[in-house]
Short mmCIF file of C-alpha atoms and ligand atoms in Angstrom, two decimals:
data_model
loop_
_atom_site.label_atom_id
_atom_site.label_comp_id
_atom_site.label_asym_id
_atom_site.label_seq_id
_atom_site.Cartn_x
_atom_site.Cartn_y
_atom_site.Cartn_z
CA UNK N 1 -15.70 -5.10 25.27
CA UNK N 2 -13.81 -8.72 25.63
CA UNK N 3 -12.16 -8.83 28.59
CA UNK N 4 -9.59 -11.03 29.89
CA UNK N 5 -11.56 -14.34 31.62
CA UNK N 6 -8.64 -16.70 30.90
CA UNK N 7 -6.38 -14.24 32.58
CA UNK N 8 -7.85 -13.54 35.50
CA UNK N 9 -8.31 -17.27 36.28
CA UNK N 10 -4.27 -17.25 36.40
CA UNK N 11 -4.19 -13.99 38.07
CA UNK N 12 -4.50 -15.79 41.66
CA UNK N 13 -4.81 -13.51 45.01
CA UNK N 14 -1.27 -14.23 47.03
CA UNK N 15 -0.09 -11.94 49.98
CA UNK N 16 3.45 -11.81 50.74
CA UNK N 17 5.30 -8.83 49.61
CA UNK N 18 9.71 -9.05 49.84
CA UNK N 19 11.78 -6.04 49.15
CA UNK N 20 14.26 -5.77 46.15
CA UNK N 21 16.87 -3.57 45.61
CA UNK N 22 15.28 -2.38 41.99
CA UNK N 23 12.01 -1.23 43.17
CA UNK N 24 11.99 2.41 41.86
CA UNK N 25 12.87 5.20 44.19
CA UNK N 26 10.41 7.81 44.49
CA UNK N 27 12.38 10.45 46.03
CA UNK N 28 14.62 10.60 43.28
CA UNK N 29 15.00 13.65 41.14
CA UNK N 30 14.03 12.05 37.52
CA UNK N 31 17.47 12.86 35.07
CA UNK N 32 14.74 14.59 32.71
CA UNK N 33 12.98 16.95 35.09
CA UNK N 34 16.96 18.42 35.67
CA UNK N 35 17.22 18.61 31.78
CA UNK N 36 14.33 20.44 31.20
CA UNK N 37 15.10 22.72 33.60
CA UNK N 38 18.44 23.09 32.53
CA UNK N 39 16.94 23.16 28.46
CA UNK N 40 13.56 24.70 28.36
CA UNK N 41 12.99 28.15 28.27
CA UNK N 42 9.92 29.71 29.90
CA UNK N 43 8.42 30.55 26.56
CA UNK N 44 8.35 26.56 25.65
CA UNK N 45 7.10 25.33 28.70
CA UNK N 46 4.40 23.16 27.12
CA UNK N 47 4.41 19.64 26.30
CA UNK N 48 5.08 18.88 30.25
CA UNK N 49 3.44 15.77 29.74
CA UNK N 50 3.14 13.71 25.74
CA UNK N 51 -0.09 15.76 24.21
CA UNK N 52 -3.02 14.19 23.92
CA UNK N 53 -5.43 14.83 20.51
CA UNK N 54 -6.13 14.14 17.61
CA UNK N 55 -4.62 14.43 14.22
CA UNK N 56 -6.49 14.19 10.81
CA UNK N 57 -3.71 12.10 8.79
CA UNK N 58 -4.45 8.28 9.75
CA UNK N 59 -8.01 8.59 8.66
CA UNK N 60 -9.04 11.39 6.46
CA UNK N 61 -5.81 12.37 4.71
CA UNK N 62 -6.20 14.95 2.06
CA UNK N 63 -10.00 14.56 2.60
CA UNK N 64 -10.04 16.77 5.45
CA UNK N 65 -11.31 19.98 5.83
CA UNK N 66 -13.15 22.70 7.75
CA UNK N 67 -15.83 20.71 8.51
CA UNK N 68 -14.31 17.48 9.44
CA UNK N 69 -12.02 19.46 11.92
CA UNK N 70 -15.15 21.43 13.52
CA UNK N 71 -16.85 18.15 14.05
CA UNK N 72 -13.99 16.23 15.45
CA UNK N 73 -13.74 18.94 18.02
CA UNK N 74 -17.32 18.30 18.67
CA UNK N 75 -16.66 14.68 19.46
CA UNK N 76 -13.49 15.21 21.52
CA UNK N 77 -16.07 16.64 23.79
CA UNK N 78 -19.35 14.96 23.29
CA UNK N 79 -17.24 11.24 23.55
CA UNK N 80 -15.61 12.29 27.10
CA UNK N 81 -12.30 12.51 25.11
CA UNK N 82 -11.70 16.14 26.70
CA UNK N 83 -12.42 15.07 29.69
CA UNK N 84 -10.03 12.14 29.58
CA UNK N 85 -7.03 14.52 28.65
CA UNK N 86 -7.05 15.17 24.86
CA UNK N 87 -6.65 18.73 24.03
CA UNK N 88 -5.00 19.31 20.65
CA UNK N 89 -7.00 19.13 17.13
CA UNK N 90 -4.46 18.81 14.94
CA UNK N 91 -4.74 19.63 10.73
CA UNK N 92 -2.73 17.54 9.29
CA UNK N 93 -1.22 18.10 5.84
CA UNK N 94 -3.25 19.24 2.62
CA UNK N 95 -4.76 22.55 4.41
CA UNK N 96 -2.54 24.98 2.08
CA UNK N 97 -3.32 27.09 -0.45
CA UNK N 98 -0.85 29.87 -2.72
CA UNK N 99 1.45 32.22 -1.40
CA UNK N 100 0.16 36.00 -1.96
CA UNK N 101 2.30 38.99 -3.60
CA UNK N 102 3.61 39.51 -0.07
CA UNK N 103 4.26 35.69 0.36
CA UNK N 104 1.70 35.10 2.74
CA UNK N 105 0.44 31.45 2.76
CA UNK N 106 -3.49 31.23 2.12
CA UNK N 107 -5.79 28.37 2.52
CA UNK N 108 -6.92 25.98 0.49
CA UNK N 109 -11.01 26.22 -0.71
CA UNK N 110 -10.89 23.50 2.17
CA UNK N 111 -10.46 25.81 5.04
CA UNK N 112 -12.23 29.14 4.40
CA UNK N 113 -10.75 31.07 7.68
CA UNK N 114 -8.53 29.57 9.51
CA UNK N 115 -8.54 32.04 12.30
CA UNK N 116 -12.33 31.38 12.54
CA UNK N 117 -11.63 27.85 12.57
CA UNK N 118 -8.92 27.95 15.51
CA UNK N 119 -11.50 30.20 17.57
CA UNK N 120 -14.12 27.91 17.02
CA UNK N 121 -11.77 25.24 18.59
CA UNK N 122 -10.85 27.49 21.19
CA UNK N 123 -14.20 28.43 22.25
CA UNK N 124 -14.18 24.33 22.82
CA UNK N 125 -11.46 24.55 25.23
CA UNK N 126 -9.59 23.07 23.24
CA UNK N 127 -6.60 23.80 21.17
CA UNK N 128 -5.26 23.12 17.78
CA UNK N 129 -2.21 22.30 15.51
CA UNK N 130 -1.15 22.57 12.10
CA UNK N 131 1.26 21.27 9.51
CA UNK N 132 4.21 22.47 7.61
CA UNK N 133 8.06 21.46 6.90
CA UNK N 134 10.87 22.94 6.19
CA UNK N 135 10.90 22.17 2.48
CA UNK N 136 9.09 24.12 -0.51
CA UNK N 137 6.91 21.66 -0.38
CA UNK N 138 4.89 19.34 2.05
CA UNK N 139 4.83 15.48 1.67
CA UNK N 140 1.74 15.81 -0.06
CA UNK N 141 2.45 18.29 -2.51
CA UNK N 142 1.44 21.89 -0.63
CA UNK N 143 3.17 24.48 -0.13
CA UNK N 144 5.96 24.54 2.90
CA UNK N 145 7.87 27.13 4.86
CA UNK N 146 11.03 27.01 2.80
CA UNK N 147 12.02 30.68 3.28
CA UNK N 148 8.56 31.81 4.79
CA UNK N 149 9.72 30.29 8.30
CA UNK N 150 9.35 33.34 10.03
CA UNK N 151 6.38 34.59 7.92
CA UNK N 152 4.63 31.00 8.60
CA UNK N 153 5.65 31.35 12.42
CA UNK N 154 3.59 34.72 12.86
CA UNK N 155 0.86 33.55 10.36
CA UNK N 156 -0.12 30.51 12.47
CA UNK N 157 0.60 32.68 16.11
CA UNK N 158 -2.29 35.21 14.59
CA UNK N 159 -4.73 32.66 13.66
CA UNK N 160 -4.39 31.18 17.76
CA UNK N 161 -2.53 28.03 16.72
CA UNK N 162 -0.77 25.82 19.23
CA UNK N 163 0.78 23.24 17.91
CA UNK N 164 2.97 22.82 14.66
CA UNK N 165 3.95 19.57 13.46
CA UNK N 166 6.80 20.40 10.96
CA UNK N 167 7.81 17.00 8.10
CA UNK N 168 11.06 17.24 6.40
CA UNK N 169 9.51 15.26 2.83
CA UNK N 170 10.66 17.89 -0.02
CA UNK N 171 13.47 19.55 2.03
CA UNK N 172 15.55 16.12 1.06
CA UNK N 173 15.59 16.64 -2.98
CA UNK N 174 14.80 20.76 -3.09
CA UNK N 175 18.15 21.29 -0.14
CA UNK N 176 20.00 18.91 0.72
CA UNK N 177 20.57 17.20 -2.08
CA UNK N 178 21.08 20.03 -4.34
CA UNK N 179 23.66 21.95 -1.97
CA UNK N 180 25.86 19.68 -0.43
CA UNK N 181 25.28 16.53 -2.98
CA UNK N 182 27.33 13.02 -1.66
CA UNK N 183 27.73 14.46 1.80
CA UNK N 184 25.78 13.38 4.30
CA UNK N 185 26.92 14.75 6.94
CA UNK N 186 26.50 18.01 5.45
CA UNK N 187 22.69 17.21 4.80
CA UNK N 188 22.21 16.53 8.47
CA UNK N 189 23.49 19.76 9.52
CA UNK N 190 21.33 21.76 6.82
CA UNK N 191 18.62 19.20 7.97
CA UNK N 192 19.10 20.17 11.65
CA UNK N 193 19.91 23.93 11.09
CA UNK N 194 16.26 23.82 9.20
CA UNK N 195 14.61 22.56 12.59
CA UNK N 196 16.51 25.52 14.59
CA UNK N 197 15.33 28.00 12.03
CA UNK N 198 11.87 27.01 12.95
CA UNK N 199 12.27 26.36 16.27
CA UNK N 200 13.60 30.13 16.84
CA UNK N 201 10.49 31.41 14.82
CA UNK N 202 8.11 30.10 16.72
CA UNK N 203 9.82 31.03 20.04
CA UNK N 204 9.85 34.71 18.82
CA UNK N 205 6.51 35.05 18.29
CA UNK N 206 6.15 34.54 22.04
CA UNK N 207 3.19 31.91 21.88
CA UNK N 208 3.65 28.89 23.97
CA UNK N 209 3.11 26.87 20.37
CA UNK N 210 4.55 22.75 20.64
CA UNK N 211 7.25 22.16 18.06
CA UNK N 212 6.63 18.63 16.61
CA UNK N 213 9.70 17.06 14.51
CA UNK N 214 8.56 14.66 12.09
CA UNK N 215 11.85 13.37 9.86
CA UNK N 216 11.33 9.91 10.73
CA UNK N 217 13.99 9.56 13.35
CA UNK N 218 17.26 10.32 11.03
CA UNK N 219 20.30 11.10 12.56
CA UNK N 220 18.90 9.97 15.93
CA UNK N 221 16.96 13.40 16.49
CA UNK N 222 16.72 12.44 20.13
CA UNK N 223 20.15 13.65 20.54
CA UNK N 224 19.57 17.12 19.08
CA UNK N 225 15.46 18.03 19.01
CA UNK N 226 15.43 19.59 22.25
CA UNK N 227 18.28 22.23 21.70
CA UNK N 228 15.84 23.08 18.27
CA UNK N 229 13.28 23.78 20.73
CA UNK N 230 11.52 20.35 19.86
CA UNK N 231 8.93 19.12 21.96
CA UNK N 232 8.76 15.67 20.46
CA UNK N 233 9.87 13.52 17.65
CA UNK N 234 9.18 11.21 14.92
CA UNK N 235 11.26 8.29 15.89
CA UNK N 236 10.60 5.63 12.46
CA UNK N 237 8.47 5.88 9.55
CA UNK N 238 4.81 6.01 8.84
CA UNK N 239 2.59 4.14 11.08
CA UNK N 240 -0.33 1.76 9.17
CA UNK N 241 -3.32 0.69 10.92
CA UNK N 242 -1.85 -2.81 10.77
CA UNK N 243 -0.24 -4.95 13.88
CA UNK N 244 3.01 -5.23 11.70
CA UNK N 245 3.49 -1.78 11.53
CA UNK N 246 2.63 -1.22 15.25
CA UNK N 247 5.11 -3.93 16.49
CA UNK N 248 7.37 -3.03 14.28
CA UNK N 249 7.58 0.43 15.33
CA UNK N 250 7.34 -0.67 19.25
CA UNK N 251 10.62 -2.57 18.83
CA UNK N 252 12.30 0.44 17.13
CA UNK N 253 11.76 2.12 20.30
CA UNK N 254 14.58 0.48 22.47
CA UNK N 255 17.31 2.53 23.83
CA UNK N 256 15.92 6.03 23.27
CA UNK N 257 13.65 6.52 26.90
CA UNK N 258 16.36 7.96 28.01
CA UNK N 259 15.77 10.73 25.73
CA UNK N 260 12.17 11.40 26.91
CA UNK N 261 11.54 13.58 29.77
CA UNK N 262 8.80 16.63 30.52
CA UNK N 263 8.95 19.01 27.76
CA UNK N 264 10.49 16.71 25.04
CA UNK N 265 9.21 13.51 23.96
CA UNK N 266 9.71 10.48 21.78
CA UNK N 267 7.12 10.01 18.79
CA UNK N 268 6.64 6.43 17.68
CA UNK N 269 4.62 8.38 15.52
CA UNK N 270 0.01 9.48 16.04
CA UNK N 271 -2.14 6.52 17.30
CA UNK N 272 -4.50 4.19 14.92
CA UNK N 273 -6.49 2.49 17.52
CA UNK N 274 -10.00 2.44 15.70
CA UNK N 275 -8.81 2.08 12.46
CA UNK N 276 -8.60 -0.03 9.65
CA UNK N 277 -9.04 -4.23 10.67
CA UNK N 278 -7.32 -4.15 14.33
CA UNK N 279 -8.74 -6.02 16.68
CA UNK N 280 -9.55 -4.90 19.58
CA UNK N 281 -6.66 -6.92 21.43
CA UNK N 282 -4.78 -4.90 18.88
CA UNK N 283 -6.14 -1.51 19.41
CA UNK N 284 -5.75 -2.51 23.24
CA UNK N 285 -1.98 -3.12 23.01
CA UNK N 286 -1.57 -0.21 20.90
CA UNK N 287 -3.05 2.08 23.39
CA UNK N 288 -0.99 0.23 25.81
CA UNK N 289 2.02 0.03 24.55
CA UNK N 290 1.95 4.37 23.44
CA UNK N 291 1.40 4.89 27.34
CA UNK N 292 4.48 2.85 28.33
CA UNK N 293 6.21 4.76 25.73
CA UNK N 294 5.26 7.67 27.03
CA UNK N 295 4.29 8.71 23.74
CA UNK N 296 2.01 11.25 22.46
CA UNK N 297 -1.82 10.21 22.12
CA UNK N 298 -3.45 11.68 19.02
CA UNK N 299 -5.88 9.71 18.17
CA UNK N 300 -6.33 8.99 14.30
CA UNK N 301 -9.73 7.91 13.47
CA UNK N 302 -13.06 8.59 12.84
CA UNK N 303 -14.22 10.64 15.71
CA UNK N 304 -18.08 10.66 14.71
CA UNK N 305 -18.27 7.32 13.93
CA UNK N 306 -15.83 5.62 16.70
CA UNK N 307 -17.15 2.70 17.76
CA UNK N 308 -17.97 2.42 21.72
CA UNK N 309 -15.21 -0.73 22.09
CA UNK N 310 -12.92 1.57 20.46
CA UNK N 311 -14.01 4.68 22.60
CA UNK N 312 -13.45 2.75 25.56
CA UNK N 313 -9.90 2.05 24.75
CA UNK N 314 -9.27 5.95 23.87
CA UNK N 315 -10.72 7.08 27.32
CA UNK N 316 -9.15 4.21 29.64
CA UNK N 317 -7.40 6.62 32.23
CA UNK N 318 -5.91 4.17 34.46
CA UNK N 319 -3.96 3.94 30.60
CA UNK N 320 -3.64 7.64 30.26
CA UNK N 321 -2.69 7.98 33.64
CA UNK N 322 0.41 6.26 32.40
CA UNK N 323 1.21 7.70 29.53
CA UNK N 324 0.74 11.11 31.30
CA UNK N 325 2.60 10.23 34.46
CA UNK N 326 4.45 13.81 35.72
CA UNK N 327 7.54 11.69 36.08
CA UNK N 328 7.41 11.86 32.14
CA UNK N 329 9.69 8.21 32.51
CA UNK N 330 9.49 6.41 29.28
CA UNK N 331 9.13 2.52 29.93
CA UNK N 332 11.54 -0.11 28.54
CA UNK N 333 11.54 -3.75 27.51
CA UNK N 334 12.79 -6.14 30.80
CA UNK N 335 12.74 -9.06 28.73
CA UNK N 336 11.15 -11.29 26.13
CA UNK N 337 10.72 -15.14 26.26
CA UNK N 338 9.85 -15.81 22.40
CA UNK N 339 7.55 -13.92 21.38
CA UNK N 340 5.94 -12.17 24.65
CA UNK N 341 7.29 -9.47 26.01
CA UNK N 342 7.74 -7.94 29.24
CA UNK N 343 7.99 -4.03 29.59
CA UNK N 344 7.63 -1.29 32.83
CA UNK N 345 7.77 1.79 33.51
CA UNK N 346 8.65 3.45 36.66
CA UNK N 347 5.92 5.85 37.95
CA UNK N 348 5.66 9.01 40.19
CA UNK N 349 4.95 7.89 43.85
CA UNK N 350 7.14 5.01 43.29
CA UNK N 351 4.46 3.18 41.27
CA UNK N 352 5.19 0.71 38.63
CA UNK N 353 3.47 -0.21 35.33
CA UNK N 354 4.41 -3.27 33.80
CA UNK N 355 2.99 -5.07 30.43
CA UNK N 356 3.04 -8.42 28.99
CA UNK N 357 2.49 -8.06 25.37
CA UNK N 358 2.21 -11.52 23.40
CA UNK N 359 3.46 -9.98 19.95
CA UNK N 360 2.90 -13.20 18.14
CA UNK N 361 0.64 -14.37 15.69
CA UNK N 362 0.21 -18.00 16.75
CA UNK N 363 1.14 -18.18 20.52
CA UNK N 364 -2.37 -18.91 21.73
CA UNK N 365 -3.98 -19.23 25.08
CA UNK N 366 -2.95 -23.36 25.57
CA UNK N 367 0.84 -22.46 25.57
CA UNK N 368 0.93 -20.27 28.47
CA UNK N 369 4.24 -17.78 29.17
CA UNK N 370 5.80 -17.66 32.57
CA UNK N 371 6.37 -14.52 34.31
CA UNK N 372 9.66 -14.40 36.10
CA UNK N 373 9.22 -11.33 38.55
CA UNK N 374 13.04 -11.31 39.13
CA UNK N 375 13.54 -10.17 35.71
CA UNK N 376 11.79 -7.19 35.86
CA UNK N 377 13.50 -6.13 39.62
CA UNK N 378 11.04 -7.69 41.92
CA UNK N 379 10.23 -10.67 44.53
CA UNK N 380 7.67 -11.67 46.22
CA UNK N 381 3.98 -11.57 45.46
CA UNK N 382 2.74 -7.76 44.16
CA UNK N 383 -0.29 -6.66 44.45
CA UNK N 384 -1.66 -4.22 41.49
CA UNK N 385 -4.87 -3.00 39.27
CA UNK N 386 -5.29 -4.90 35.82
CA UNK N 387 -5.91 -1.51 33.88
CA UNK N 388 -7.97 -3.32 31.41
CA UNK N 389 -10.34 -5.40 33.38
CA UNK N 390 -10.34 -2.71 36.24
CA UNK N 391 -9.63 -5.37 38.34
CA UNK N 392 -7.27 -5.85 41.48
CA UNK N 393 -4.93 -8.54 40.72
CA UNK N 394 -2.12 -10.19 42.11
CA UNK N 395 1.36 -10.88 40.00
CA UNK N 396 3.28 -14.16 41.37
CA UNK N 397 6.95 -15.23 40.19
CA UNK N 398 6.53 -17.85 37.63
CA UNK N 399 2.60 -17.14 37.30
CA UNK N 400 1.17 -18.31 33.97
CA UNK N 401 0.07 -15.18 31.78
CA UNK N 402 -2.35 -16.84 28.95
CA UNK N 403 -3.14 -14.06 25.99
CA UNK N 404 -4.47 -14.25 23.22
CA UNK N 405 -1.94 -13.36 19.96
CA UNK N 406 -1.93 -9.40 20.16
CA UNK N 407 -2.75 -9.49 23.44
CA UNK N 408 -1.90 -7.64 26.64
CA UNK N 409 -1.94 -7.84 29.99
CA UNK N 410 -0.83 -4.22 31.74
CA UNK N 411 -0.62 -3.80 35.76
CA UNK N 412 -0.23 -0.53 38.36
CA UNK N 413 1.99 -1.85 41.41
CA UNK N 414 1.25 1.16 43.58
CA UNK N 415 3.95 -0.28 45.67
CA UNK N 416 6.11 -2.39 43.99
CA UNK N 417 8.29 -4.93 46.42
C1 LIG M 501 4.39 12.17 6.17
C2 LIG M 501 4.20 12.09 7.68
C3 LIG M 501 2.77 11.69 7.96
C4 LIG M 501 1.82 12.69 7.35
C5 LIG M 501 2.08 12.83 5.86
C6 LIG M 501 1.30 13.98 5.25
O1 LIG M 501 4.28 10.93 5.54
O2 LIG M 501 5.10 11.20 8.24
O3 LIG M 501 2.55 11.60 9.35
O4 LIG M 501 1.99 13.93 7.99
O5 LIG M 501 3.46 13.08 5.60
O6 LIG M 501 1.57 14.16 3.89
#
């Protein structure tokens, strides 16, 4: 794997350490850990920190099946993924069959047994998720819970599933639409009142099962997922394995960390490091950038044939250890000088993560950005880890930061000054 040689010329040893009123306080009760207490209800105690996983959509679409599932459980374990915190195999859509007589959803020819399927995972230590919405049908075409919620609740609690991802597509023409035509408002509540119905059916069938919104962030679901019993939430569109979709959906992101807390979680939506023609700078600041976020980690590609630069990114847990911080603080953007960017995120134990992203195309390694450590609430030399080279480093005010286009630089500060 590249690492960062012109960096850590720049990244010069200095020693003395001031204090600043901004350094995070670590004895602090975190606003989220109150809400959740206040808003999550024994039964949906899961989700205390973003899941970690993998999901079949970025790579294999509507090509997956039994035994693409089965073998990307296999890898989750061979690859050290398990190890490094990724628990959830989720089936994306294209898994459904018919309804029977009785309206019970079967399978697809895809997935013989389902139940046999989730116990194989299981047996793994591992768990796994599956895909519906609230619509008659999925985004793909399927069949969806419209009037089978609680049916499709109890279905997927007797097959051992433990995760439901649940995508509003066909419930915008087939509902909303059609009963309360020209008024929007009136769509959101149907919209929102279809989350709750869900929400309440998996609740009652009393398995801890995560409820993941995916509508694409309309009528800023932060606000309202977690009183729907949502554990996280699509906050934009589809990602692409492209770094126009990635930074595009990283600067979507402002303003809503407040929203994020253990239990309930933004979604910028299920990771693509590995896939398509990112770099690995790319894949590196997409990693990155997810842990800031806080974000859920489901990986997206090619599990058996993951190349080792790209396992190494998946199963960096200085990174993970980020993203899965117990303080469950989302990071924000401090600043940006053109077209770098400076984000951090406060950390349990009064730790501090902060990232220089250089999110343009052309900025190269000759035109060097400044950091200004007053911007982001400190003074005075800090001393950290680099997370990528696994190095010690030490961050100076002013302190040239060269990266490459795509690039990032992301620090601990145990104890930030
Ligand atoms: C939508 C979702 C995707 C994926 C597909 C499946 O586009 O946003 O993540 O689940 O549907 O059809």
């Amino acid at each position: 794997m590249r690492v960062f040689a012109p960096l850590s010329v720049v990244l010069l040893a200095l020693a003395s350490v001031a204090a600043t009123a901004q350094a995070p306080a670590a004895q602090k009760p975190s606003p989220s850990s109150h809400k959740i207490a206040v808003k999550a209800p024994a039964a949906q105690q899961v989700a205390l920190t973003p899941p970690m996983g993998w999901n079949s959509w970025n790579y294999f679409a509507g090509k997956v099946d039994d035994k693409g599932v089965r073998a990307a459980a296999d890898q989750i374990v061979a690859t050290g993924m398990k190890d490094a915190g990724y628990v959830y195999v989720n089936i994306d859509d294209t898994w459904e069959g018919e309804r029977d007589a009785n309206g019970v959803l079967q399978t697809n020819e895809k997935f013989p047994d389902m139940k046999a399927l989730a116990d194989y995972v299981h047996s793994k230590g591992l768990k796994i998720g599956i895909y519906s919405g609230p619509g008659s049908k999925t985004c793909a075409g399927y069949a969806a819970s419209l009037g089978h919620e609680e049916q499709d609740a109890k279905l997927y609690a007797s097959w051992g599933i433990d995760y439901l991802k649940y995508d509003l597509c066909s419930f915008r023409e087939d509902t909303m639409a059609v009963k309360v035509p020209n008024d929007e408002a009136a769509q959101m509540h149907l919209m929102i009142a279809a989350y709750g119905k869900m929400g309440k059916a998996l609740k009652s069938t009393g398995r801890p099962i995560v409820y993941s919104l995916c509508q694409y962030g309309w009528d800023s679901v932060w606000e309202w997922a977690p009183s729907v019993g949502g554990n996280l939430w699509r906050t934009t569109g589809d990602v692409q394995s492209n770094w126009g979709s990635i930074y595009d959906i990283i600067s979507q992101q402002a303003g809503l960390a407040k929203y994020a807390g253990p239990g309930h979680w933004n979604d910028p939506d299920m990771l693509e490091v590995g896939n398509g023609h990112l770099s690995t700078a790319e894949n590196r600041s997409h990693f990155s950038m997810w842990a800031l976020l806080a974000a859920p980690l489901l990986a997206g590609n090619d599990l058996p044939n993951m190349k080792p630069e790209v396992k190494a990114i998946l199963t960096n847990r200085d990174v993970i250890a980020i993203d899965q911080d117990r303080l469950g603080k989302q990071g924000t953007r401090a600043y940006a000088d053109g077209e770098v960017e400076v984000w951090t995120r406060h950390l349990s134990g009064g730790a501090l993560a902060v990232a220089v992203l250089n999110a343009g195309s052309n900025r190269v390694a000759s035109h060097p950005f400044h950091l200004s450590l007053s911007k982001i609430g400190l003074s005075g030399a800090q001393k950290g880890k680099d997370l990528w080279t696994g190095k010690e480093v030490t961050l100076t005010d002013n302190m040239p930061v060269e990266l490459q286009s795509h690039d990032i630089l992301l620090v601990r500060i145990a104890s930030p000054k």
